[in-house]
Coordinates of C-alpha atoms in Angstrom, one line a residue:
Chain X
M1 CA 0.0 0.0 0.0
S2 CA 1.3 3.4 -1.0
D3 CA 2.7 5.7 1.8
L4 CA 0.6 8.5 0.3
I5 CA -2.5 7.4 2.1
R6 CA -1.0 8.1 5.5
K7 CA 0.1 11.7 4.6
D8 CA -1.7 14.8 5.9
A9 CA -3.8 16.8 3.4
S10 CA -1.5 19.8 3.8
E11 CA 1.5 17.6 2.9
L12 CA -0.3 16.0 -0.1
A13 CA -1.2 19.5 -1.4
G14 CA 2.5 20.5 -1.1
L15 CA 3.7 17.4 -3.0
V16 CA 1.1 17.9 -5.8
S17 CA 1.7 21.6 -6.2
S18 CA 5.5 21.2 -6.3
G19 CA 5.1 18.5 -8.9
E20 CA 6.9 15.8 -6.8
V21 CA 3.8 13.6 -6.9
S22 CA 1.0 13.8 -9.4
A23 CA -2.6 14.3 -8.2
V24 CA -3.5 11.2 -10.3
E25 CA -1.0 9.1 -8.2
V26 CA -2.5 10.5 -5.0
A27 CA -6.1 9.7 -6.2
Q28 CA -5.1 6.2 -7.3
A29 CA -3.4 5.4 -4.0
H30 CA -6.6 6.3 -2.2
L31 CA -8.8 4.4 -4.7
D32 CA -6.5 1.4 -4.1
R33 CA -6.9 1.7 -0.4
I34 CA -10.7 1.9 -0.8
A35 CA -10.6 -1.2 -3.0
A36 CA -8.5 -3.0 -0.3
V37 CA -10.4 -2.2 2.9
D38 CA -13.8 -0.8 2.1
G39 CA -15.3 -4.3 1.9
D40 CA -14.8 -4.4 5.6
V41 CA -15.3 -0.7 6.6
H42 CA -18.2 0.2 4.2
A43 CA -17.6 3.9 4.4
F44 CA -18.6 4.5 0.8
L45 CA -22.0 4.1 -0.8
H46 CA -20.6 5.1 -4.2
V47 CA -17.0 5.4 -5.5
D48 CA -16.5 7.6 -8.5
T49 CA -13.2 6.2 -9.9
A50 CA -13.5 7.9 -13.3
G51 CA -14.6 11.2 -11.9
A52 CA -11.8 11.3 -9.3
L53 CA -9.1 10.4 -11.7
A54 CA -10.4 13.0 -14.2
S55 CA -10.5 15.8 -11.7
A56 CA -7.0 14.8 -10.4
A57 CA -5.7 14.9 -14.0
A58 CA -7.2 18.4 -14.4
V59 CA -5.1 19.5 -11.3
D60 CA -2.0 18.0 -12.9
V61 CA -2.6 20.0 -16.0
K62 CA -2.7 23.2 -13.9
V63 CA 0.5 22.2 -12.1
K64 CA 2.3 21.7 -15.4
A65 CA 1.0 25.0 -16.7
G66 CA 2.2 26.8 -13.5
D67 CA -1.3 28.0 -12.6
K68 CA -2.1 29.2 -9.1
L69 CA -3.6 26.3 -7.0
S70 CA -5.8 26.3 -4.0
V71 CA -4.5 25.1 -0.6
L72 CA -6.1 21.7 -1.2
A73 CA -5.7 21.1 -4.9
G74 CA -5.3 17.5 -5.7
V75 CA -6.2 16.3 -2.3
P76 CA -8.9 13.4 -2.2
L77 CA -12.1 13.7 -0.2
G78 CA -15.1 11.6 0.8
L79 CA -18.4 13.5 0.5
K80 CA -21.4 12.6 2.8
D81 CA -24.2 11.3 0.6
I82 CA -26.5 14.1 1.7
L83 CA -24.9 16.7 -0.6
A84 CA -26.3 17.0 -4.1
T85 CA -23.7 16.1 -6.7
N86 CA -24.4 16.7 -10.4
G87 CA -24.2 13.4 -12.2
L88 CA -23.4 11.3 -9.1
P89 CA -26.0 9.3 -7.1
T90 CA -27.3 11.0 -3.9
T91 CA -29.3 8.7 -1.7
C92 CA -29.1 10.2 1.9
G93 CA -28.8 6.6 2.9
S94 CA -32.4 6.0 1.9
R95 CA -34.2 3.6 -0.4
V96 CA -36.6 6.4 -1.4
L97 CA -33.7 8.1 -3.2
D98 CA -32.0 5.0 -4.4
G99 CA -30.9 5.7 -8.0
W100 CA -31.6 9.4 -7.9
I101 CA -28.9 11.5 -9.8
P102 CA -29.2 15.2 -9.0
P103 CA -29.0 17.7 -11.9
Y104 CA -27.0 20.2 -9.9
D105 CA -24.2 20.6 -7.3
A106 CA -24.5 21.8 -3.7
T107 CA -22.6 25.0 -3.2
V108 CA -20.1 23.1 -1.0
V109 CA -19.5 20.7 -3.9
T110 CA -19.0 23.6 -6.3
K111 CA -16.4 25.1 -4.0
L112 CA -14.6 21.8 -3.6
R113 CA -14.5 21.3 -7.4
E114 CA -13.3 24.9 -8.0
A115 CA -10.5 24.3 -5.4
G116 CA -9.4 21.2 -7.2
V117 CA -10.3 18.9 -4.3
V118 CA -10.7 15.3 -5.7
I119 CA -14.0 13.8 -4.8
L120 CA -13.5 10.1 -4.4
G121 CA -17.2 9.3 -3.8
K122 CA -20.2 9.5 -1.5
T123 CA -20.0 8.3 2.1
N124 CA -22.5 6.3 4.1
M125 CA -24.8 7.8 6.7
D126 CA -27.9 7.2 8.8
E127 CA -31.0 7.6 6.6
F128 CA -31.6 11.3 6.2
A129 CA -29.0 11.9 8.9
M130 CA -31.2 10.5 11.6
G131 CA -29.0 8.5 14.0
S132 CA -25.8 8.3 15.9
S133 CA -24.4 5.0 14.5
T134 CA -24.8 4.8 10.7
E135 CA -26.8 1.7 11.4
H136 CA -30.0 3.4 10.1
S137 CA -28.5 3.5 6.5
A138 CA -30.8 1.5 4.2
F139 CA -27.6 0.2 2.6
G140 CA -26.0 -1.4 5.7
P141 CA -23.9 -0.1 8.5
T142 CA -20.4 1.4 8.4
H143 CA -17.8 -0.3 10.6
N144 CA -15.4 1.5 12.9
P145 CA -11.8 1.0 11.8
W146 CA -10.7 0.7 15.4
D147 CA -12.9 -2.3 15.9
L148 CA -15.0 -3.5 13.0
E149 CA -17.8 -4.8 15.3
R150 CA -18.4 -1.2 16.6
I151 CA -20.2 1.8 15.2
P152 CA -18.3 4.7 13.6
G153 CA -20.7 7.2 15.0
G154 CA -23.5 8.9 13.1
S155 CA -25.0 10.2 11.2
G156 CA -21.8 10.9 9.3
G157 CA -20.2 7.5 10.1
G158 CA -19.0 7.0 6.5
S159 CA -17.2 10.3 6.6
S160 CA -15.5 9.6 9.9
A161 CA -14.6 6.1 8.9
C162 CA -13.1 7.0 5.5
V163 CA -10.8 9.5 7.2
S164 CA -9.8 7.2 10.1
S165 CA -9.2 4.2 7.8
F166 CA -6.9 6.2 5.5
E167 CA -9.3 5.9 2.5
A168 CA -9.3 9.7 2.3
P169 CA -7.4 12.4 4.3
L170 CA -10.5 14.7 4.2
A171 CA -14.3 14.3 4.3
I172 CA -17.4 16.5 4.4
G173 CA -20.1 15.9 7.0
T174 CA -23.2 17.6 8.2
D175 CA -24.1 18.2 11.8
T176 CA -27.6 18.7 13.1
G177 CA -27.2 17.5 16.6
G178 CA -23.6 16.1 16.6
S179 CA -23.3 14.2 13.3
I180 CA -19.8 15.5 12.6
R181 CA -18.5 15.7 16.1
Q182 CA -19.7 12.4 17.6
P183 CA -18.4 10.3 14.7
A184 CA -15.0 12.2 14.9
A185 CA -14.9 11.4 18.7
V186 CA -15.5 7.7 18.3
T187 CA -13.0 7.3 15.4
G188 CA -10.1 9.4 16.7
S189 CA -10.5 12.0 14.0
V190 CA -11.1 15.8 14.0
G191 CA -14.5 17.2 13.1
V192 CA -15.9 20.7 13.1
K193 CA -19.4 22.0 13.0
P194 CA -19.1 25.6 11.8
T195 CA -21.2 28.5 13.0
Y196 CA -24.8 28.1 11.7
G197 CA -24.8 30.1 8.4
G198 CA -21.1 29.9 8.0
V199 CA -21.2 27.2 5.3
S200 CA -23.9 27.2 2.6
R201 CA -26.8 24.7 3.0
Y202 CA -27.8 25.1 -0.7
G203 CA -28.0 21.6 -2.2
I204 CA -27.8 19.8 1.1
V205 CA -30.9 17.7 1.7
A206 CA -32.5 19.3 4.7
L207 CA -33.1 17.4 7.9
A208 CA -33.9 20.2 10.4
S209 CA -33.2 23.5 8.6
S210 CA -32.7 25.6 11.8
L211 CA -30.0 23.1 13.0
D212 CA -28.2 21.6 10.0
Q213 CA -24.7 22.7 9.2
A214 CA -22.1 21.2 6.9
G215 CA -18.5 21.1 8.0
P216 CA -15.0 19.5 7.6
C217 CA -13.6 16.2 8.9
A218 CA -9.9 15.3 8.8
R219 CA -7.1 13.6 10.8
N220 CA -5.6 16.8 12.3
V221 CA -6.5 20.4 13.2
L222 CA -4.7 22.1 10.3
D223 CA -6.2 19.9 7.6
T224 CA -9.6 20.6 9.1
A225 CA -8.9 24.3 9.0
L226 CA -7.8 24.2 5.3
L227 CA -11.0 22.4 4.4
H228 CA -13.1 24.8 6.5
S229 CA -11.6 27.7 4.6
V230 CA -12.4 26.1 1.2
I231 CA -16.1 25.4 1.9
A232 CA -17.1 28.4 4.1
G233 CA -18.4 31.8 3.0
H234 CA -21.5 33.7 2.0
D235 CA -23.8 32.2 -0.6
P236 CA -26.7 34.2 -2.1
M237 CA -28.4 30.8 -2.8
D238 CA -28.9 30.2 1.0
A239 CA -31.0 32.9 2.7
T240 CA -29.6 31.8 6.1
S241 CA -26.0 32.2 4.9
I242 CA -24.1 34.8 7.0
N243 CA -22.8 37.7 4.9
A244 CA -19.6 38.3 6.8
P245 CA -15.9 37.5 6.4
V246 CA -14.9 33.9 7.2
P247 CA -12.8 33.8 10.4
D248 CA -9.2 33.1 9.6
V249 CA -9.2 29.5 10.8
I250 CA -5.9 28.6 9.1
A251 CA -4.0 31.3 10.9
A252 CA -5.6 30.2 14.1
A253 CA -4.6 26.5 13.6
K254 CA -1.0 27.7 13.1
R255 CA -1.1 30.1 16.1
A256 CA -1.9 27.3 18.6
D257 CA -1.3 29.6 21.6
I258 CA -3.8 29.6 24.5
K259 CA -1.7 31.4 27.1
G260 CA -4.0 33.8 29.0
M261 CA -7.2 32.4 27.5
K262 CA -10.2 31.6 29.7
V263 CA -11.7 28.1 29.2
G264 CA -15.0 27.1 30.8
I265 CA -15.9 23.5 31.7
V266 CA -19.7 23.1 31.3
K267 CA -20.8 21.6 34.6
E268 CA -23.9 20.0 33.1
L269 CA -22.0 18.1 30.4
G270 CA -20.0 15.5 32.2
G271 CA -20.1 13.4 35.4
E272 CA -22.9 10.9 35.8
G273 CA -23.7 9.0 32.6
Y274 CA -20.2 9.5 31.1
Q275 CA -17.9 6.5 30.8
A276 CA -15.0 6.4 33.3
G277 CA -12.4 6.5 30.6
V278 CA -14.1 9.4 28.9
R279 CA -14.0 11.3 32.2
S280 CA -10.4 10.5 32.9
R281 CA -9.1 11.6 29.5
F282 CA -11.2 14.8 29.8
E283 CA -9.7 15.6 33.2
E284 CA -6.2 15.0 31.7
S285 CA -7.0 17.5 29.0
V286 CA -8.1 20.1 31.5
A287 CA -4.8 19.7 33.3
L288 CA -3.0 20.0 29.9
I289 CA -4.9 23.2 29.0
E290 CA -3.9 24.7 32.4
S291 CA -0.3 23.7 31.8
L292 CA -0.4 25.7 28.6
G293 CA -1.2 28.9 30.5
A294 CA -5.0 29.1 30.1
E295 CA -7.2 29.6 33.1
V296 CA -9.9 26.9 33.5
V297 CA -13.1 27.7 35.4
E298 CA -16.4 25.8 35.8
V299 CA -19.5 27.4 34.4
S300 CA -23.1 26.3 34.8
C301 CA -25.7 26.1 32.0
P302 CA -28.8 25.1 34.0
S303 CA -31.1 24.6 31.0
F304 CA -28.9 22.1 29.3
P305 CA -30.4 19.0 30.9
A306 CA -33.6 19.8 29.0
A307 CA -31.8 20.3 25.6
L308 CA -32.1 16.7 24.5
A309 CA -35.9 16.8 25.1
A310 CA -36.3 20.1 23.2
Y311 CA -34.1 18.8 20.4
Y312 CA -36.2 15.7 19.9
L313 CA -39.3 17.9 19.5
I314 CA -37.8 20.6 17.2
L315 CA -35.9 18.1 15.0
P316 CA -38.8 15.8 14.3
S317 CA -41.1 18.8 13.8
E318 CA -38.9 20.3 11.1
A319 CA -38.0 16.9 9.6
S320 CA -41.7 15.9 9.2
S321 CA -42.1 19.0 7.1
N322 CA -38.8 18.8 5.2
L323 CA -39.3 15.2 4.3
A324 CA -42.8 15.7 2.9
K325 CA -41.2 16.2 -0.5
F326 CA -40.2 12.6 -0.7
D327 CA -43.5 11.4 -2.1
G328 CA -42.5 9.7 -5.4
I329 CA -43.8 12.6 -7.6
R330 CA -40.9 14.7 -8.7
F331 CA -37.9 12.5 -7.9
G332 CA -36.9 9.3 -6.3
N333 CA -38.8 6.0 -6.4
R334 CA -42.6 5.6 -6.8
V335 CA -44.3 2.5 -5.5
G336 CA -47.8 1.1 -6.2
D337 CA -48.7 3.3 -9.1
D338 CA -50.8 0.7 -11.1
G339 CA -53.3 3.2 -12.5
T340 CA -56.0 2.3 -10.0
K341 CA -54.8 4.2 -7.0
S342 CA -55.2 7.8 -5.9
V343 CA -52.2 10.1 -5.5
E344 CA -52.5 9.8 -1.7
Q345 CA -52.4 6.0 -1.8
V346 CA -49.4 6.0 -4.0
M347 CA -47.6 8.6 -1.8
S348 CA -48.4 6.5 1.3
E349 CA -47.1 3.3 -0.3
T350 CA -44.0 5.0 -1.7
R351 CA -43.1 6.5 1.7
A352 CA -43.8 3.3 3.6
A353 CA -41.6 1.4 1.2
G354 CA -38.9 4.1 1.0
F355 CA -38.4 5.1 4.6
G356 CA -36.8 3.1 7.4
S357 CA -38.2 2.8 10.9
E358 CA -36.2 5.6 12.5
V359 CA -37.4 8.1 9.8
I360 CA -41.0 6.9 10.2
R361 CA -40.7 7.3 14.0
R362 CA -39.4 10.8 13.7
I363 CA -42.0 11.9 11.1
I364 CA -44.8 10.6 13.2
L365 CA -43.4 12.3 16.3
G366 CA -43.0 15.6 14.5
T367 CA -46.5 15.3 13.0
Y368 CA -47.8 14.8 16.5
A369 CA -45.8 17.6 18.1
L370 CA -47.1 20.1 15.4
S371 CA -50.8 18.9 15.8
A372 CA -53.4 21.5 16.9
G373 CA -53.8 21.0 20.6
Y374 CA -50.3 19.8 21.2
Y375 CA -48.3 22.5 19.4
D376 CA -47.9 24.8 22.4
A377 CA -47.1 22.1 24.9
Y378 CA -44.5 20.5 22.7
Y379 CA -43.0 22.5 19.8
G380 CA -43.8 25.9 21.3
Q381 CA -42.3 24.9 24.7
A382 CA -39.2 23.4 23.0
Q383 CA -38.6 26.7 21.2
K384 CA -38.7 28.5 24.6
V385 CA -36.2 26.0 26.0
R386 CA -34.1 26.8 23.0
T387 CA -34.0 30.4 24.0
L388 CA -32.9 29.5 27.5
I389 CA -30.1 27.4 26.1
K390 CA -28.9 30.3 24.0
Q391 CA -29.1 32.6 27.1
D392 CA -27.0 30.1 29.1
F393 CA -24.4 30.2 26.3
D394 CA -24.5 34.0 26.2
A395 CA -23.9 34.2 30.0
A396 CA -21.1 31.6 29.8
F397 CA -19.3 33.4 27.0
A398 CA -19.5 36.7 29.0
K399 CA -17.0 35.0 31.3
V400 CA -14.9 32.7 29.2
D401 CA -13.4 32.5 25.6
V402 CA -14.3 28.9 24.9
L403 CA -16.2 26.1 26.5
I404 CA -15.2 22.4 26.8
S405 CA -16.8 19.1 27.5
P406 CA -16.5 15.5 26.4
T407 CA -17.9 15.2 22.9
A408 CA -19.8 12.0 23.6
P409 CA -20.6 10.2 26.8
T410 CA -19.1 6.9 25.7
T411 CA -16.6 5.4 23.3
A412 CA -17.9 3.5 20.2
F413 CA -20.5 0.9 21.1
K414 CA -21.2 -2.4 19.4
I415 CA -23.2 -2.6 16.2
G416 CA -26.7 -3.6 17.1
E417 CA -26.4 -2.7 20.8
K418 CA -28.9 0.2 20.8
L419 CA -30.6 -0.3 17.4
D420 CA -34.1 -0.9 18.7
D421 CA -33.9 1.5 21.7
P422 CA -34.3 5.0 20.3
L423 CA -34.0 6.7 23.7
A424 CA -30.6 5.0 24.4
M425 CA -29.4 6.0 20.9
Y426 CA -30.5 9.6 21.4
L427 CA -28.3 10.0 24.5
N428 CA -25.1 9.8 22.4
D429 CA -25.8 13.4 21.4
V430 CA -26.5 14.8 24.8
A431 CA -23.3 17.0 24.8
T432 CA -23.3 18.1 21.2
I433 CA -27.0 19.1 20.8
P434 CA -26.9 22.4 22.8
V435 CA -24.4 23.7 20.3
N436 CA -26.7 23.2 17.4
M437 CA -29.7 24.7 19.3
A438 CA -27.7 28.0 19.7
G439 CA -26.1 27.9 16.2
L440 CA -22.5 27.9 17.6
P441 CA -19.3 26.4 16.2
G442 CA -18.0 23.3 17.8
M443 CA -15.0 20.9 17.4
S444 CA -14.2 17.4 18.4
L445 CA -10.6 16.7 19.0
P446 CA -9.1 13.2 19.8
I447 CA -7.5 13.3 23.3
G448 CA -6.5 9.7 23.8
L449 CA -8.0 6.2 24.3
A450 CA -10.2 5.1 27.1
P451 CA -8.1 2.8 29.3
E452 CA -10.9 0.3 29.7
D453 CA -11.5 -0.4 26.0
N454 CA -8.6 1.2 24.1
L455 CA -11.1 3.2 22.0
P456 CA -10.8 6.9 21.1
V457 CA -12.2 9.7 23.2
G458 CA -13.1 13.2 21.9
L459 CA -12.9 16.6 23.5
Q460 CA -15.6 19.1 22.5
I461 CA -14.5 22.7 22.1
I462 CA -17.3 25.3 21.7
A463 CA -16.9 29.0 20.7
P464 CA -19.3 31.9 20.3
A465 CA -21.0 32.4 16.9
M466 CA -18.5 33.5 14.1
A467 CA -15.5 32.8 16.4
D468 CA -14.8 29.5 14.7
D469 CA -11.1 30.4 14.7
R470 CA -10.9 30.0 18.4
L471 CA -11.7 26.3 18.0
Y472 CA -8.7 25.9 15.8
N473 CA -6.4 27.8 18.0
V474 CA -7.3 25.8 21.1
G475 CA -7.5 22.5 19.3
A476 CA -4.1 23.0 17.7
A477 CA -2.5 23.9 21.0
I478 CA -3.8 20.8 22.7
E479 CA -3.0 18.6 19.6
R480 CA 0.6 19.7 19.5
E481 CA 1.2 18.6 23.1
L482 CA -0.7 15.3 22.6
L483 CA 1.3 14.4 19.5
A484 CA 4.5 15.0 21.4
K485 CA 3.2 12.8 24.2
W486 CA 2.0 10.0 21.9
G487 CA 5.0 10.2 19.5
G488 CA 2.7 10.6 16.5
P489 CA -1.0 10.7 15.5
I490 CA -3.5 8.8 17.5
L491 CA -4.6 6.9 14.4
G492 CA -1.1 5.3 14.3
M493 CA -2.4 3.3 17.4
A494 CA -5.3 1.9 15.5
P495 CA -5.1 -1.8 14.4
E496 CA -4.1 -2.5 10.8
L497 CA -7.1 -3.4 8.7
A498 CA -7.0 -7.0 7.4
G499 CA -7.6 -6.1 3.7
A500 CA -4.6 -3.8 3.6
Chain K
M1 CA -49.3 15.1 28.5
S2 CA -48.6 11.9 26.6
G3 CA -50.2 8.6 26.0
I4 CA -50.3 7.6 22.4
S5 CA -52.5 4.8 21.2
Q6 CA -52.4 2.6 18.1
E7 CA -55.3 4.6 16.7
D8 CA -53.3 7.8 17.2
V9 CA -50.4 6.3 15.3
A10 CA -52.7 5.2 12.5
H11 CA -54.2 8.7 12.3
L12 CA -50.8 10.5 12.3
A13 CA -49.4 8.0 9.8
N14 CA -52.3 8.9 7.5
L15 CA -51.6 12.6 8.0
A16 CA -47.9 12.0 7.1
R17 CA -48.9 9.8 4.2
I18 CA -47.1 6.7 5.4
N19 CA -48.8 3.4 5.0
I20 CA -47.9 1.6 8.2
P21 CA -49.1 -2.0 8.3
A22 CA -51.6 -2.7 11.1
D23 CA -49.3 -5.2 12.8
Q24 CA -46.6 -2.6 13.3
L25 CA -48.8 0.1 14.9
G26 CA -48.4 -1.3 18.4
H27 CA -44.6 -1.3 18.2
Y28 CA -44.5 2.3 17.0
A29 CA -47.1 3.3 19.6
K30 CA -45.0 1.8 22.4
Q31 CA -41.8 3.5 21.2
L32 CA -43.4 6.9 20.6
D33 CA -45.0 6.7 24.0
A34 CA -41.6 6.2 25.6
I35 CA -40.1 9.1 23.6
L36 CA -43.0 11.4 24.4
N37 CA -42.6 10.7 28.1
A38 CA -38.9 11.6 27.8
V39 CA -39.4 14.8 25.8
A40 CA -42.1 16.0 28.3
E41 CA -39.0 17.2 30.2
V42 CA -39.3 20.4 28.2
S43 CA -42.0 21.4 30.6
S44 CA -39.6 21.1 33.6
L45 CA -38.2 24.6 33.0
D46 CA -39.9 27.8 33.9
T47 CA -40.5 29.5 30.6
E48 CA -42.9 32.2 31.6
N49 CA -41.9 35.4 29.9
V50 CA -39.4 33.5 27.7
V51 CA -39.8 34.2 24.0
A52 CA -39.7 31.2 21.6
M53 CA -36.8 31.0 19.3
S54 CA -37.1 29.4 15.8
H55 CA -33.7 30.1 14.4
P56 CA -30.2 30.7 15.8
V57 CA -29.6 33.7 13.5
P58 CA -31.9 36.7 13.0
M59 CA -34.4 35.8 10.2
T60 CA -34.7 38.7 7.9
N61 CA -35.9 38.6 4.3
V62 CA -33.1 38.5 1.8
F63 CA -33.5 40.3 -1.5
R64 CA -31.5 40.1 -4.6
E65 CA -31.4 42.1 -7.8
D66 CA -34.0 40.8 -10.4
I67 CA -31.4 39.6 -12.9
P68 CA -32.1 36.7 -15.2
G69 CA -29.8 33.8 -14.5
V70 CA -29.2 30.2 -15.8
S71 CA -31.5 27.7 -14.4
L72 CA -32.2 24.0 -14.9
T73 CA -33.7 23.0 -18.3
A74 CA -37.0 21.2 -18.3
E75 CA -35.1 18.0 -19.2
Q76 CA -32.8 18.4 -16.3
A77 CA -35.6 19.2 -13.9
L78 CA -37.5 16.1 -15.0
S79 CA -34.4 13.8 -15.1
G80 CA -35.1 12.3 -11.7
A81 CA -38.9 12.0 -12.0
P82 CA -40.5 8.6 -11.7
A83 CA -42.9 9.3 -14.6
V84 CA -42.9 12.0 -17.2
E85 CA -45.2 12.9 -20.1
D86 CA -45.1 15.8 -22.5
E87 CA -42.3 17.6 -20.6
R88 CA -44.3 17.4 -17.4
F89 CA -44.4 15.4 -14.2
K90 CA -46.9 12.6 -14.6
V91 CA -48.8 12.0 -11.4
P92 CA -51.3 9.4 -10.2
R93 CA -55.0 10.2 -10.2
I94 CA -55.7 13.4 -8.2
L95 CA -59.5 13.5 -8.1
D96 CA -61.8 10.7 -6.8
E97 CA -64.2 9.2 -9.3
E98 CA -67.2 9.6 -7.0

């Protein structure tokens, strides 16, 4: 197997732009890796060999011509299958969209193509991004490279697994309640949910429009920042896109200096319900942060214990509306249209055949929460809790520069363990959800392995809106110390995959 | 404020246009009941005088100049449709015969 697959994105971009290695060689090395190990990992739903090699060849032409290249030209990437790709299948992990080929690109995809990033294919996910394990994909689960019997997180488990199994140095995820950060945490990779509105949502199939945000996944903080800088920015095609300069995340990742910063531990996100090894690694990082000259204080966000409940009313409510368009009329599959049935009957059969059980549960729940008579008690009340969560964050950020917590309460659990217990599954996102509710940026950074199971643990870093650069500064400072302590990247400790 | 019956699930499934088989209604009712009991926690906080929040960023209308641009052709827009006739989406029967 080529050494190229273990290199950082920044290093690969340097090799390509200097002409030392061609972008085609880099793409081929990663395609070979996918061919060797993805039978076991199942990170990809669709591999676009021809498209990847063609876009790599286009980068090589520019290198030869001496054209100016972007910071990630020629670097391969896995794209979550929720972003529309012109000419490439886009399923959202759902049978209802099996075979659908969008006629346009999401803005994020347009930006990646313009930057010469080589899209290897589309990555697996929980159906319509509903889940924390990727087990709810209609096309079978993705397996965690650290232990193939365990989940890679979700909903973006394909993106986290392709990065952590060296199939791609970069991936794009989307994060509605933790779907970038929790998969990063349980696979030992880095994932960032940018500020809401920081990255365009145009062409991304909506789950819950007020919460969804696309973001970068990579194996280290600098690579994550480079990808962030490529995809972020104002987009007139998205009315919720923020029209302001993108924070300089690359400079922040290079600064890596937290001396004099104030860091807050969120009292409500930790302790009971968190695995012992998650807690011990978190406490070690607190000590590390202090040793780097930052002041660490505890802050209380008293409304956070109700965040999970509010989220599981707001998300299903928005999803029940957003997913109404999957009715077999304008795109996707149609079931039962034999000429005798009404449009309502055909829609009902199409949706029953096309949606998995978790999607059906959440649509029914959302339909209930929005019903006349229940609206105020459920959806209306959840929106008020959302205000309280935002006020808690505002009060906290009046005292500190960033907040920290464990990203997820446990390490990766076994496939099948929580599949038919929705409430147990929902608890995986207990620490990540408040961030989406307030629209803030958050990062998950690997901070070591839990001693009891030797599986990765993630640290969540949270910053105020449009202060995404703080995540990268703090993350890079901690990462530098941990790399020195470990003697190399955490993924170097992962077992070799058998197919390699 | 919860308690969801099989009949409720059947009614909601009809509203959501999902044809749930009768033998699965009980399973969904049980799970939804458990979820509704858990999400009832939203009532545990004092929200008197709290304004509801629908979006994390201020929602203001966004205008653009009325300039013609390139959009999808009819062929492209219809490319993913399950049934097409005469450059239009072909749909099942809309009106009842009665």
